[in-house]
Amino acid sequence: MTRTSCPAILAAYAGRPDARQVDILFGGATDRADHVRDGRADVALLYAPFDDMTGLDHETLMVEGRVAILPPDHRLASRSEVTLADLAQETLPRWKGVRWTGAPEAGQGPEVTDAAEVLHMIRLGRTIALLPRSPAQPMHPDLAYRPVTDAPDSELVLAWSQDDRRPLVASFVAAAAESSTGWAGA
């Protein structure tokens, strides 16, 4: 969850009369959907269209642009914004478990499983990354973040099994949707 979303969702849900204790399960960036599909989690925050939504229903909580994350001495770091064409010849990471990233397919970058890992690879000069704006927060002062003006937007969604009709899950989804209304600048 993003820093803005998690506390807001949990607070909104806690205020509901049917609320129960929420246990948090942390997972890698690419296995949260599997946690819902196999029953380890009731709901998950995912990014569409990047996470596999097979077998899941979802509620969109936020739509956001994407940023390129670069080493500060990279040739594009001096620009105020970049395009997908600017990134076409760059080495981009391969996200384990993600079939499509919305980025140019340029060679075989390192395989990564989460944002922390990709940030280390960027610092080492092995790759650059194209991420939704919110997971790129907080910005690290030793990296450059540039909006990618023509990258497809990403959606932060709350997902649950399409077969799960339990009232408590529906209540949590409703609380998340209600809490997301003020996130536009998140």
JSON list of N, CA, C and O in Angstrom, two decimals, residues 91-145:
[
{"chain": "A", "resi": 91, "resn": "THR", "atom": "N", "xyz": [18.15, 0.19, -20.77]},
{"chain": "A", "resi": 91, "resn": "THR", "atom": "CA", "xyz": [18.01, -1.10, -20.11]},
{"chain": "A", "resi": 91, "resn": "THR", "atom": "C", "xyz": [16.98, -0.95, -19.00]},
{"chain": "A", "resi": 91, "resn": "THR", "atom": "O", "xyz": [17.17, -0.18, -18.07]},
{"chain": "A", "resi": 92, "resn": "LEU", "atom": "N", "xyz": [15.89, -1.68, -19.15]},
{"chain": "A", "resi": 92, "resn": "LEU", "atom": "CA", "xyz": [14.81, -1.64, -18.17]},
{"chain": "A", "resi": 92, "resn": "LEU", "atom": "C", "xyz": [14.73, -2.98, -17.46]},
{"chain": "A", "resi": 92, "resn": "LEU", "atom": "O", "xyz": [15.05, -4.02, -18.03]},
{"chain": "A", "resi": 93, "resn": "PRO", "atom": "N", "xyz": [14.28, -2.97, -16.20]},
{"chain": "A", "resi": 93, "resn": "PRO", "atom": "CA", "xyz": [14.21, -4.23, -15.46]},
{"chain": "A", "resi": 93, "resn": "PRO", "atom": "C", "xyz": [13.10, -5.12, -16.00]},
{"chain": "A", "resi": 93, "resn": "PRO", "atom": "O", "xyz": [12.13, -4.66, -16.60]},
{"chain": "A", "resi": 94, "resn": "ARG", "atom": "N", "xyz": [13.27, -6.41, -15.78]},
{"chain": "A", "resi": 94, "resn": "ARG", "atom": "CA", "xyz": [12.22, -7.39, -16.04]},
{"chain": "A", "resi": 94, "resn": "ARG", "atom": "C", "xyz": [11.61, -7.74, -14.68]},
{"chain": "A", "resi": 94, "resn": "ARG", "atom": "O", "xyz": [12.31, -8.21, -13.80]},
{"chain": "A", "resi": 95, "resn": "TRP", "atom": "N", "xyz": [10.34, -7.44, -14.51]},
{"chain": "A", "resi": 95, "resn": "TRP", "atom": "CA", "xyz": [9.67, -7.68, -13.24]},
{"chain": "A", "resi": 95, "resn": "TRP", "atom": "C", "xyz": [9.18, -9.11, -13.18]},
{"chain": "A", "resi": 95, "resn": "TRP", "atom": "O", "xyz": [8.37, -9.52, -14.00]},
{"chain": "A", "resi": 96, "resn": "LYS", "atom": "N", "xyz": [9.67, -9.86, -12.23]},
{"chain": "A", "resi": 96, "resn": "LYS", "atom": "CA", "xyz": [9.27, -11.26, -12.07]},
{"chain": "A", "resi": 96, "resn": "LYS", "atom": "C", "xyz": [7.76, -11.33, -11.87]},
{"chain": "A", "resi": 96, "resn": "LYS", "atom": "O", "xyz": [7.20, -10.67, -11.00]},
{"chain": "A", "resi": 97, "resn": "GLY", "atom": "N", "xyz": [7.10, -12.10, -12.72]},
{"chain": "A", "resi": 97, "resn": "GLY", "atom": "CA", "xyz": [5.67, -12.29, -12.62]},
{"chain": "A", "resi": 97, "resn": "GLY", "atom": "C", "xyz": [4.83, -11.26, -13.34]},
{"chain": "A", "resi": 97, "resn": "GLY", "atom": "O", "xyz": [3.62, -11.34, -13.34]},
{"chain": "A", "resi": 98, "resn": "VAL", "atom": "N", "xyz": [5.45, -10.26, -13.97]},
{"chain": "A", "resi": 98, "resn": "VAL", "atom": "CA", "xyz": [4.70, -9.23, -14.69]},
{"chain": "A", "resi": 98, "resn": "VAL", "atom": "C", "xyz": [4.94, -9.41, -16.18]},
{"chain": "A", "resi": 98, "resn": "VAL", "atom": "O", "xyz": [6.08, -9.39, -16.64]},
{"chain": "A", "resi": 99, "resn": "ARG", "atom": "N", "xyz": [3.85, -9.61, -16.92]},
{"chain": "A", "resi": 99, "resn": "ARG", "atom": "CA", "xyz": [3.97, -9.85, -18.35]},
{"chain": "A", "resi": 99, "resn": "ARG", "atom": "C", "xyz": [4.14, -8.57, -19.15]},
{"chain": "A", "resi": 99, "resn": "ARG", "atom": "O", "xyz": [4.80, -8.56, -20.17]},
{"chain": "A", "resi": 100, "resn": "TRP", "atom": "N", "xyz": [3.52, -7.48, -18.73]},
{"chain": "A", "resi": 100, "resn": "TRP", "atom": "CA", "xyz": [3.55, -6.24, -19.49]},
{"chain": "A", "resi": 100, "resn": "TRP", "atom": "C", "xyz": [3.76, -5.09, -18.53]},
{"chain": "A", "resi": 100, "resn": "TRP", "atom": "O", "xyz": [3.07, -4.98, -17.52]},
{"chain": "A", "resi": 101, "resn": "THR", "atom": "N", "xyz": [4.72, -4.23, -18.81]},
{"chain": "A", "resi": 101, "resn": "THR", "atom": "CA", "xyz": [5.01, -3.10, -17.93]},
{"chain": "A", "resi": 101, "resn": "THR", "atom": "C", "xyz": [4.60, -1.77, -18.52]},
{"chain": "A", "resi": 101, "resn": "THR", "atom": "O", "xyz": [4.67, -0.76, -17.85]},
{"chain": "A", "resi": 102, "resn": "GLY", "atom": "N", "xyz": [4.20, -1.74, -19.78]},
{"chain": "A", "resi": 102, "resn": "GLY", "atom": "CA", "xyz": [3.86, -0.49, -20.42]},
{"chain": "A", "resi": 102, "resn": "GLY", "atom": "C", "xyz": [5.08, 0.30, -20.85]},
{"chain": "A", "resi": 102, "resn": "GLY", "atom": "O", "xyz": [4.99, 1.44, -21.25]},
{"chain": "A", "resi": 103, "resn": "ALA", "atom": "N", "xyz": [6.25, -0.32, -20.75]},
{"chain": "A", "resi": 103, "resn": "ALA", "atom": "CA", "xyz": [7.50, 0.33, -21.11]},
{"chain": "A", "resi": 103, "resn": "ALA", "atom": "C", "xyz": [8.02, -0.25, -22.41]},
{"chain": "A", "resi": 103, "resn": "ALA", "atom": "O", "xyz": [7.66, -1.36, -22.79]},
{"chain": "A", "resi": 104, "resn": "PRO", "atom": "N", "xyz": [8.88, 0.49, -23.10]},
{"chain": "A", "resi": 104, "resn": "PRO", "atom": "CA", "xyz": [9.49, -0.08, -24.31]},
{"chain": "A", "resi": 104, "resn": "PRO", "atom": "C", "xyz": [10.23, -1.37, -23.96]},
{"chain": "A", "resi": 104, "resn": "PRO", "atom": "O", "xyz": [10.81, -1.49, -22.89]},
{"chain": "A", "resi": 105, "resn": "GLU", "atom": "N", "xyz": [10.17, -2.33, -24.84]},
{"chain": "A", "resi": 105, "resn": "GLU", "atom": "CA", "xyz": [10.87, -3.60, -24.64]},
{"chain": "A", "resi": 105, "resn": "GLU", "atom": "C", "xyz": [12.28, -3.45, -25.20]},
{"chain": "A", "resi": 105, "resn": "GLU", "atom": "O", "xyz": [12.49, -3.61, -26.38]},
{"chain": "A", "resi": 106, "resn": "ALA", "atom": "N", "xyz": [13.22, -3.11, -24.36]},
{"chain": "A", "resi": 106, "resn": "ALA", "atom": "CA", "xyz": [14.57, -2.82, -24.82]},
{"chain": "A", "resi": 106, "resn": "ALA", "atom": "C", "xyz": [15.58, -3.74, -24.16]},
{"chain": "A", "resi": 106, "resn": "ALA", "atom": "O", "xyz": [16.16, -3.41, -23.14]},
{"chain": "A", "resi": 107, "resn": "GLY", "atom": "N", "xyz": [15.78, -4.90, -24.73]},
{"chain": "A", "resi": 107, "resn": "GLY", "atom": "CA", "xyz": [16.84, -5.78, -24.24]},
{"chain": "A", "resi": 107, "resn": "GLY", "atom": "C", "xyz": [16.52, -6.45, -22.92]},
{"chain": "A", "resi": 107, "resn": "GLY", "atom": "O", "xyz": [15.44, -6.31, -22.36]},
{"chain": "A", "resi": 108, "resn": "GLN", "atom": "N", "xyz": [17.49, -7.16, -22.44]},
{"chain": "A", "resi": 108, "resn": "GLN", "atom": "CA", "xyz": [17.33, -7.95, -21.23]},
{"chain": "A", "resi": 108, "resn": "GLN", "atom": "C", "xyz": [17.93, -7.26, -20.02]},
{"chain": "A", "resi": 108, "resn": "GLN", "atom": "O", "xyz": [19.12, -7.37, -19.77]},
{"chain": "A", "resi": 109, "resn": "GLY", "atom": "N", "xyz": [17.11, -6.53, -19.30]},
{"chain": "A", "resi": 109, "resn": "GLY", "atom": "CA", "xyz": [17.57, -5.93, -18.06]},
{"chain": "A", "resi": 109, "resn": "GLY", "atom": "C", "xyz": [17.54, -6.95, -16.94]},
{"chain": "A", "resi": 109, "resn": "GLY", "atom": "O", "xyz": [17.09, -8.08, -17.12]},
{"chain": "A", "resi": 110, "resn": "PRO", "atom": "N", "xyz": [17.99, -6.56, -15.77]},
{"chain": "A", "resi": 110, "resn": "PRO", "atom": "CA", "xyz": [18.00, -7.48, -14.63]},
{"chain": "A", "resi": 110, "resn": "PRO", "atom": "C", "xyz": [16.58, -7.83, -14.19]},
{"chain": "A", "resi": 110, "resn": "PRO", "atom": "O", "xyz": [15.68, -7.01, -14.27]},
{"chain": "A", "resi": 111, "resn": "GLU", "atom": "N", "xyz": [16.39, -9.06, -13.72]},
{"chain": "A", "resi": 111, "resn": "GLU", "atom": "CA", "xyz": [15.10, -9.46, -13.18]},
{"chain": "A", "resi": 111, "resn": "GLU", "atom": "C", "xyz": [15.01, -8.96, -11.75]},
{"chain": "A", "resi": 111, "resn": "GLU", "atom": "O", "xyz": [15.94, -9.15, -10.96]},
{"chain": "A", "resi": 112, "resn": "VAL", "atom": "N", "xyz": [13.90, -8.29, -11.42]},
{"chain": "A", "resi": 112, "resn": "VAL", "atom": "CA", "xyz": [13.69, -7.75, -10.08]},
{"chain": "A", "resi": 112, "resn": "VAL", "atom": "C", "xyz": [12.33, -8.20, -9.56]},
{"chain": "A", "resi": 112, "resn": "VAL", "atom": "O", "xyz": [11.44, -8.55, -10.34]},
{"chain": "A", "resi": 113, "resn": "THR", "atom": "N", "xyz": [12.18, -8.15, -8.25]},
{"chain": "A", "resi": 113, "resn": "THR", "atom": "CA", "xyz": [10.92, -8.56, -7.63]},
{"chain": "A", "resi": 113, "resn": "THR", "atom": "C", "xyz": [10.23, -7.46, -6.85]},
{"chain": "A", "resi": 113, "resn": "THR", "atom": "O", "xyz": [9.07, -7.58, -6.52]},
{"chain": "A", "resi": 114, "resn": "ASP", "atom": "N", "xyz": [10.95, -6.38, -6.52]},
{"chain": "A", "resi": 114, "resn": "ASP", "atom": "CA", "xyz": [10.30, -5.30, -5.78]},
{"chain": "A", "resi": 114, "resn": "ASP", "atom": "C", "xyz": [11.02, -3.98, -6.01]},
{"chain": "A", "resi": 114, "resn": "ASP", "atom": "O", "xyz": [12.11, -3.93, -6.60]},
{"chain": "A", "resi": 115, "resn": "ALA", "atom": "N", "xyz": [10.39, -2.89, -5.54]},
{"chain": "A", "resi": 115, "resn": "ALA", "atom": "CA", "xyz": [10.93, -1.55, -5.77]},
{"chain": "A", "resi": 115, "resn": "ALA", "atom": "C", "xyz": [12.28, -1.34, -5.10]},
{"chain": "A", "resi": 115, "resn": "ALA", "atom": "O", "xyz": [13.16, -0.69, -5.66]},
{"chain": "A", "resi": 116, "resn": "ALA", "atom": "N", "xyz": [12.47, -1.89, -3.91]},
{"chain": "A", "resi": 116, "resn": "ALA", "atom": "CA", "xyz": [13.76, -1.72, -3.23]},
{"chain": "A", "resi": 116, "resn": "ALA", "atom": "C", "xyz": [14.89, -2.32, -4.06]},
{"chain": "A", "resi": 116, "resn": "ALA", "atom": "O", "xyz": [15.96, -1.73, -4.19]},
{"chain": "A", "resi": 117, "resn": "GLU", "atom": "N", "xyz": [14.63, -3.48, -4.62]},
{"chain": "A", "resi": 117, "resn": "GLU", "atom": "CA", "xyz": [15.64, -4.14, -5.44]},
{"chain": "A", "resi": 117, "resn": "GLU", "atom": "C", "xyz": [15.96, -3.32, -6.69]},
{"chain": "A", "resi": 117, "resn": "GLU", "atom": "O", "xyz": [17.12, -3.15, -7.06]},
{"chain": "A", "resi": 118, "resn": "VAL", "atom": "N", "xyz": [14.92, -2.79, -7.34]},
{"chain": "A", "resi": 118, "resn": "VAL", "atom": "CA", "xyz": [15.17, -2.01, -8.56]},
{"chain": "A", "resi": 118, "resn": "VAL", "atom": "C", "xyz": [15.92, -0.72, -8.23]},
{"chain": "A", "resi": 118, "resn": "VAL", "atom": "O", "xyz": [16.78, -0.28, -9.00]},
{"chain": "A", "resi": 119, "resn": "LEU", "atom": "N", "xyz": [15.65, -0.10, -7.08]},
{"chain": "A", "resi": 119, "resn": "LEU", "atom": "CA", "xyz": [16.37, 1.12, -6.72]},
{"chain": "A", "resi": 119, "resn": "LEU", "atom": "C", "xyz": [17.86, 0.84, -6.53]},
{"chain": "A", "resi": 119, "resn": "LEU", "atom": "O", "xyz": [18.71, 1.65, -6.94]},
{"chain": "A", "resi": 120, "resn": "HIS", "atom": "N", "xyz": [18.19, -0.30, -5.96]},
{"chain": "A", "resi": 120, "resn": "HIS", "atom": "CA", "xyz": [19.61, -0.68, -5.83]},
{"chain": "A", "resi": 120, "resn": "HIS", "atom": "C", "xyz": [20.25, -0.88, -7.20]},
{"chain": "A", "resi": 120, "resn": "HIS", "atom": "O", "xyz": [21.37, -0.44, -7.43]},
{"chain": "A", "resi": 121, "resn": "MET", "atom": "N", "xyz": [19.53, -1.51, -8.12]},
{"chain": "A", "resi": 121, "resn": "MET", "atom": "CA", "xyz": [20.06, -1.73, -9.47]},
{"chain": "A", "resi": 121, "resn": "MET", "atom": "C", "xyz": [20.26, -0.40, -10.22]},
{"chain": "A", "resi": 121, "resn": "MET", "atom": "O", "xyz": [21.19, -0.26, -10.99]},
{"chain": "A", "resi": 122, "resn": "ILE", "atom": "N", "xyz": [19.37, 0.56, -9.98]},
{"chain": "A", "resi": 122, "resn": "ILE", "atom": "CA", "xyz": [19.52, 1.88, -10.59]},
{"chain": "A", "resi": 122, "resn": "ILE", "atom": "C", "xyz": [20.77, 2.55, -10.05]},
{"chain": "A", "resi": 122, "resn": "ILE", "atom": "O", "xyz": [21.58, 3.10, -10.80]},
{"chain": "A", "resi": 123, "resn": "ARG", "atom": "N", "xyz": [20.95, 2.51, -8.73]},
{"chain": "A", "resi": 123, "resn": "ARG", "atom": "CA", "xyz": [22.13, 3.13, -8.12]},
{"chain": "A", "resi": 123, "resn": "ARG", "atom": "C", "xyz": [23.42, 2.50, -8.65]},
{"chain": "A", "resi": 123, "resn": "ARG", "atom": "O", "xyz": [24.44, 3.18, -8.77]},
{"chain": "A", "resi": 124, "resn": "LEU", "atom": "N", "xyz": [23.38, 1.21, -8.97]},
{"chain": "A", "resi": 124, "resn": "LEU", "atom": "CA", "xyz": [24.56, 0.52, -9.51]},
{"chain": "A", "resi": 124, "resn": "LEU", "atom": "C", "xyz": [24.75, 0.77, -11.00]},
{"chain": "A", "resi": 124, "resn": "LEU", "atom": "O", "xyz": [25.71, 0.29, -11.59]},
{"chain": "A", "resi": 125, "resn": "GLY", "atom": "N", "xyz": [23.81, 1.48, -11.62]},
{"chain": "A", "resi": 125, "resn": "GLY", "atom": "CA", "xyz": [23.91, 1.77, -13.05]},
{"chain": "A", "resi": 125, "resn": "GLY", "atom": "C", "xyz": [23.52, 0.61, -13.95]},
{"chain": "A", "resi": 125, "resn": "GLY", "atom": "O", "xyz": [23.84, 0.62, -15.13]},
{"chain": "A", "resi": 126, "resn": "ARG", "atom": "N", "xyz": [22.81, -0.38, -13.42]},
{"chain": "A", "resi": 126, "resn": "ARG", "atom": "CA", "xyz": [22.44, -1.57, -14.20]},
{"chain": "A", "resi": 126, "resn": "ARG", "atom": "C", "xyz": [21.13, -1.41, -14.95]},
{"chain": "A", "resi": 126, "resn": "ARG", "atom": "O", "xyz": [20.84, -2.17, -15.86]},
{"chain": "A", "resi": 127, "resn": "THR", "atom": "N", "xyz": [20.29, -0.44, -14.54]},
{"chain": "A", "resi": 127, "resn": "THR", "atom": "CA", "xyz": [18.98, -0.27, -15.15]},
{"chain": "A", "resi": 127, "resn": "THR", "atom": "C", "xyz": [18.46, 1.11, -14.82]},
{"chain": "A", "resi": 127, "resn": "THR", "atom": "O", "xyz": [19.05, 1.83, -14.01]},
{"chain": "A", "resi": 128, "resn": "ILE", "atom": "N", "xyz": [17.38, 1.49, -15.47]},
{"chain": "A", "resi": 128, "resn": "ILE", "atom": "CA", "xyz": [16.53, 2.59, -15.04]},
{"chain": "A", "resi": 128, "resn": "ILE", "atom": "C", "xyz": [15.16, 1.97, -14.85]},
{"chain": "A", "resi": 128, "resn": "ILE", "atom": "O", "xyz": [14.96, 0.80, -15.20]},
{"chain": "A", "resi": 129, "resn": "ALA", "atom": "N", "xyz": [14.21, 2.70, -14.30]},
{"chain": "A", "resi": 129, "resn": "ALA", "atom": "CA", "xyz": [12.90, 2.09, -14.08]},
{"chain": "A", "resi": 129, "resn": "ALA", "atom": "C", "xyz": [11.80, 3.05, -14.47]},
{"chain": "A", "resi": 129, "resn": "ALA", "atom": "O", "xyz": [11.97, 4.27, -14.45]},
{"chain": "A", "resi": 130, "resn": "LEU", "atom": "N", "xyz": [10.67, 2.49, -14.80]},
{"chain": "A", "resi": 130, "resn": "LEU", "atom": "CA", "xyz": [9.45, 3.22, -15.09]},
{"chain": "A", "resi": 130, "resn": "LEU", "atom": "C", "xyz": [8.40, 2.70, -14.12]},
{"chain": "A", "resi": 130, "resn": "LEU", "atom": "O", "xyz": [8.00, 1.53, -14.21]},
{"chain": "A", "resi": 131, "resn": "LEU", "atom": "N", "xyz": [8.00, 3.54, -13.15]},
{"chain": "A", "resi": 131, "resn": "LEU", "atom": "CA", "xyz": [7.08, 3.10, -12.10]},
{"chain": "A", "resi": 131, "resn": "LEU", "atom": "C", "xyz": [5.90, 4.05, -11.96]},
{"chain": "A", "resi": 131, "resn": "LEU", "atom": "O", "xyz": [6.02, 5.23, -12.29]},
{"chain": "A", "resi": 132, "resn": "PRO", "atom": "N", "xyz": [4.77, 3.55, -11.43]},
{"chain": "A", "resi": 132, "resn": "PRO", "atom": "CA", "xyz": [3.70, 4.47, -11.05]},
{"chain": "A", "resi": 132, "resn": "PRO", "atom": "C", "xyz": [4.26, 5.47, -10.03]},
{"chain": "A", "resi": 132, "resn": "PRO", "atom": "O", "xyz": [5.17, 5.16, -9.26]},
{"chain": "A", "resi": 133, "resn": "ARG", "atom": "N", "xyz": [3.71, 6.67, -10.01]},
{"chain": "A", "resi": 133, "resn": "ARG", "atom": "CA", "xyz": [4.24, 7.73, -9.17]},
{"chain": "A", "resi": 133, "resn": "ARG", "atom": "C", "xyz": [4.24, 7.38, -7.67]},
{"chain": "A", "resi": 133, "resn": "ARG", "atom": "O", "xyz": [5.22, 7.62, -6.98]},
{"chain": "A", "resi": 134, "resn": "SER", "atom": "N", "xyz": [3.16, 6.77, -7.15]},
{"chain": "A", "resi": 134, "resn": "SER", "atom": "CA", "xyz": [3.09, 6.56, -5.70]},
{"chain": "A", "resi": 134, "resn": "SER", "atom": "C", "xyz": [4.11, 5.56, -5.16]},
{"chain": "A", "resi": 134, "resn": "SER", "atom": "O", "xyz": [4.68, 5.81, -4.10]},
{"chain": "A", "resi": 135, "resn": "PRO", "atom": "N", "xyz": [4.39, 4.42, -5.83]},
{"chain": "A", "resi": 135, "resn": "PRO", "atom": "CA", "xyz": [5.42, 3.54, -5.26]},
{"chain": "A", "resi": 135, "resn": "PRO", "atom": "C", "xyz": [6.82, 4.12, -5.36]},
{"chain": "A", "resi": 135, "resn": "PRO", "atom": "O", "xyz": [7.74, 3.62, -4.73]},
{"chain": "A", "resi": 136, "resn": "ALA", "atom": "N", "xyz": [6.97, 5.18, -6.13]},
{"chain": "A", "resi": 136, "resn": "ALA", "atom": "CA", "xyz": [8.28, 5.84, -6.23]},
{"chain": "A", "resi": 136, "resn": "ALA", "atom": "C", "xyz": [8.48, 6.83, -5.09]},
{"chain": "A", "resi": 136, "resn": "ALA", "atom": "O", "xyz": [9.45, 7.57, -5.08]},
{"chain": "A", "resi": 137, "resn": "GLN", "atom": "N", "xyz": [7.58, 6.84, -4.13]},
{"chain": "A", "resi": 137, "resn": "GLN", "atom": "CA", "xyz": [7.67, 7.73, -2.98]},
{"chain": "A", "resi": 137, "resn": "GLN", "atom": "C", "xyz": [8.18, 6.94, -1.78]},
{"chain": "A", "resi": 137, "resn": "GLN", "atom": "O", "xyz": [7.84, 5.79, -1.64]},
{"chain": "A", "resi": 138, "resn": "PRO", "atom": "N", "xyz": [8.94, 7.49, -0.88]},
{"chain": "A", "resi": 138, "resn": "PRO", "atom": "CA", "xyz": [9.50, 8.82, -0.99]},
{"chain": "A", "resi": 138, "resn": "PRO", "atom": "C", "xyz": [10.63, 8.83, -2.02]},
{"chain": "A", "resi": 138, "resn": "PRO", "atom": "O", "xyz": [11.28, 7.81, -2.26]},
{"chain": "A", "resi": 139, "resn": "MET", "atom": "N", "xyz": [10.85, 9.99, -2.60]},
{"chain": "A", "resi": 139, "resn": "MET", "atom": "CA", "xyz": [11.92, 10.10, -3.58]},
{"chain": "A", "resi": 139, "resn": "MET", "atom": "C", "xyz": [13.26, 10.07, -2.85]},
{"chain": "A", "resi": 139, "resn": "MET", "atom": "O", "xyz": [13.43, 10.71, -1.82]},
{"chain": "A", "resi": 140, "resn": "HIS", "atom": "N", "xyz": [14.17, 9.30, -3.39]},
{"chain": "A", "resi": 140, "resn": "HIS", "atom": "CA", "xyz": [15.50, 9.21, -2.81]},
{"chain": "A", "resi": 140, "resn": "HIS", "atom": "C", "xyz": [16.36, 10.31, -3.40]},
{"chain": "A", "resi": 140, "resn": "HIS", "atom": "O", "xyz": [16.41, 10.47, -4.62]},
{"chain": "A", "resi": 141, "resn": "PRO", "atom": "N", "xyz": [17.05, 11.08, -2.56]},
{"chain": "A", "resi": 141, "resn": "PRO", "atom": "CA", "xyz": [17.80, 12.24, -3.06]},
{"chain": "A", "resi": 141, "resn": "PRO", "atom": "C", "xyz": [18.96, 11.87, -3.99]},
{"chain": "A", "resi": 141, "resn": "PRO", "atom": "O", "xyz": [19.43, 12.71, -4.74]},
{"chain": "A", "resi": 142, "resn": "ASP", "atom": "N", "xyz": [19.38, 10.60, -3.99]},
{"chain": "A", "resi": 142, "resn": "ASP", "atom": "CA", "xyz": [20.49, 10.21, -4.85]},
{"chain": "A", "resi": 142, "resn": "ASP", "atom": "C", "xyz": [20.03, 9.67, -6.20]},
{"chain": "A", "resi": 142, "resn": "ASP", "atom": "O", "xyz": [20.83, 9.14, -6.97]},
{"chain": "A", "resi": 143, "resn": "LEU", "atom": "N", "xyz": [18.73, 9.84, -6.52]},
{"chain": "A", "resi": 143, "resn": "LEU", "atom": "CA", "xyz": [18.20, 9.41, -7.80]},
{"chain": "A", "resi": 143, "resn": "LEU", "atom": "C", "xyz": [17.40, 10.55, -8.43]},
{"chain": "A", "resi": 143, "resn": "LEU", "atom": "O", "xyz": [16.92, 11.44, -7.73]},
{"chain": "A", "resi": 144, "resn": "ALA", "atom": "N", "xyz": [17.22, 10.49, -9.75]},
{"chain": "A", "resi": 144, "resn": "ALA", "atom": "CA", "xyz": [16.43, 11.50, -10.46]},
{"chain": "A", "resi": 144, "resn": "ALA", "atom": "C", "xyz": [15.09, 10.88, -10.86]},
{"chain": "A", "resi": 144, "resn": "ALA", "atom": "O", "xyz": [15.04, 9.75, -11.35]},
{"chain": "A", "resi": 145, "resn": "TYR", "atom": "N", "xyz": [14.02, 11.63, -10.66]},
{"chain": "A", "resi": 145, "resn": "TYR", "atom": "CA", "xyz": [12.66, 11.18, -10.98]},
{"chain": "A", "resi": 145, "resn": "TYR", "atom": "C", "xyz": [12.09, 12.13, -12.02]},
{"chain": "A", "resi": 145, "resn": "TYR", "atom": "O", "xyz": [12.02, 13.34, -11.78]}
]
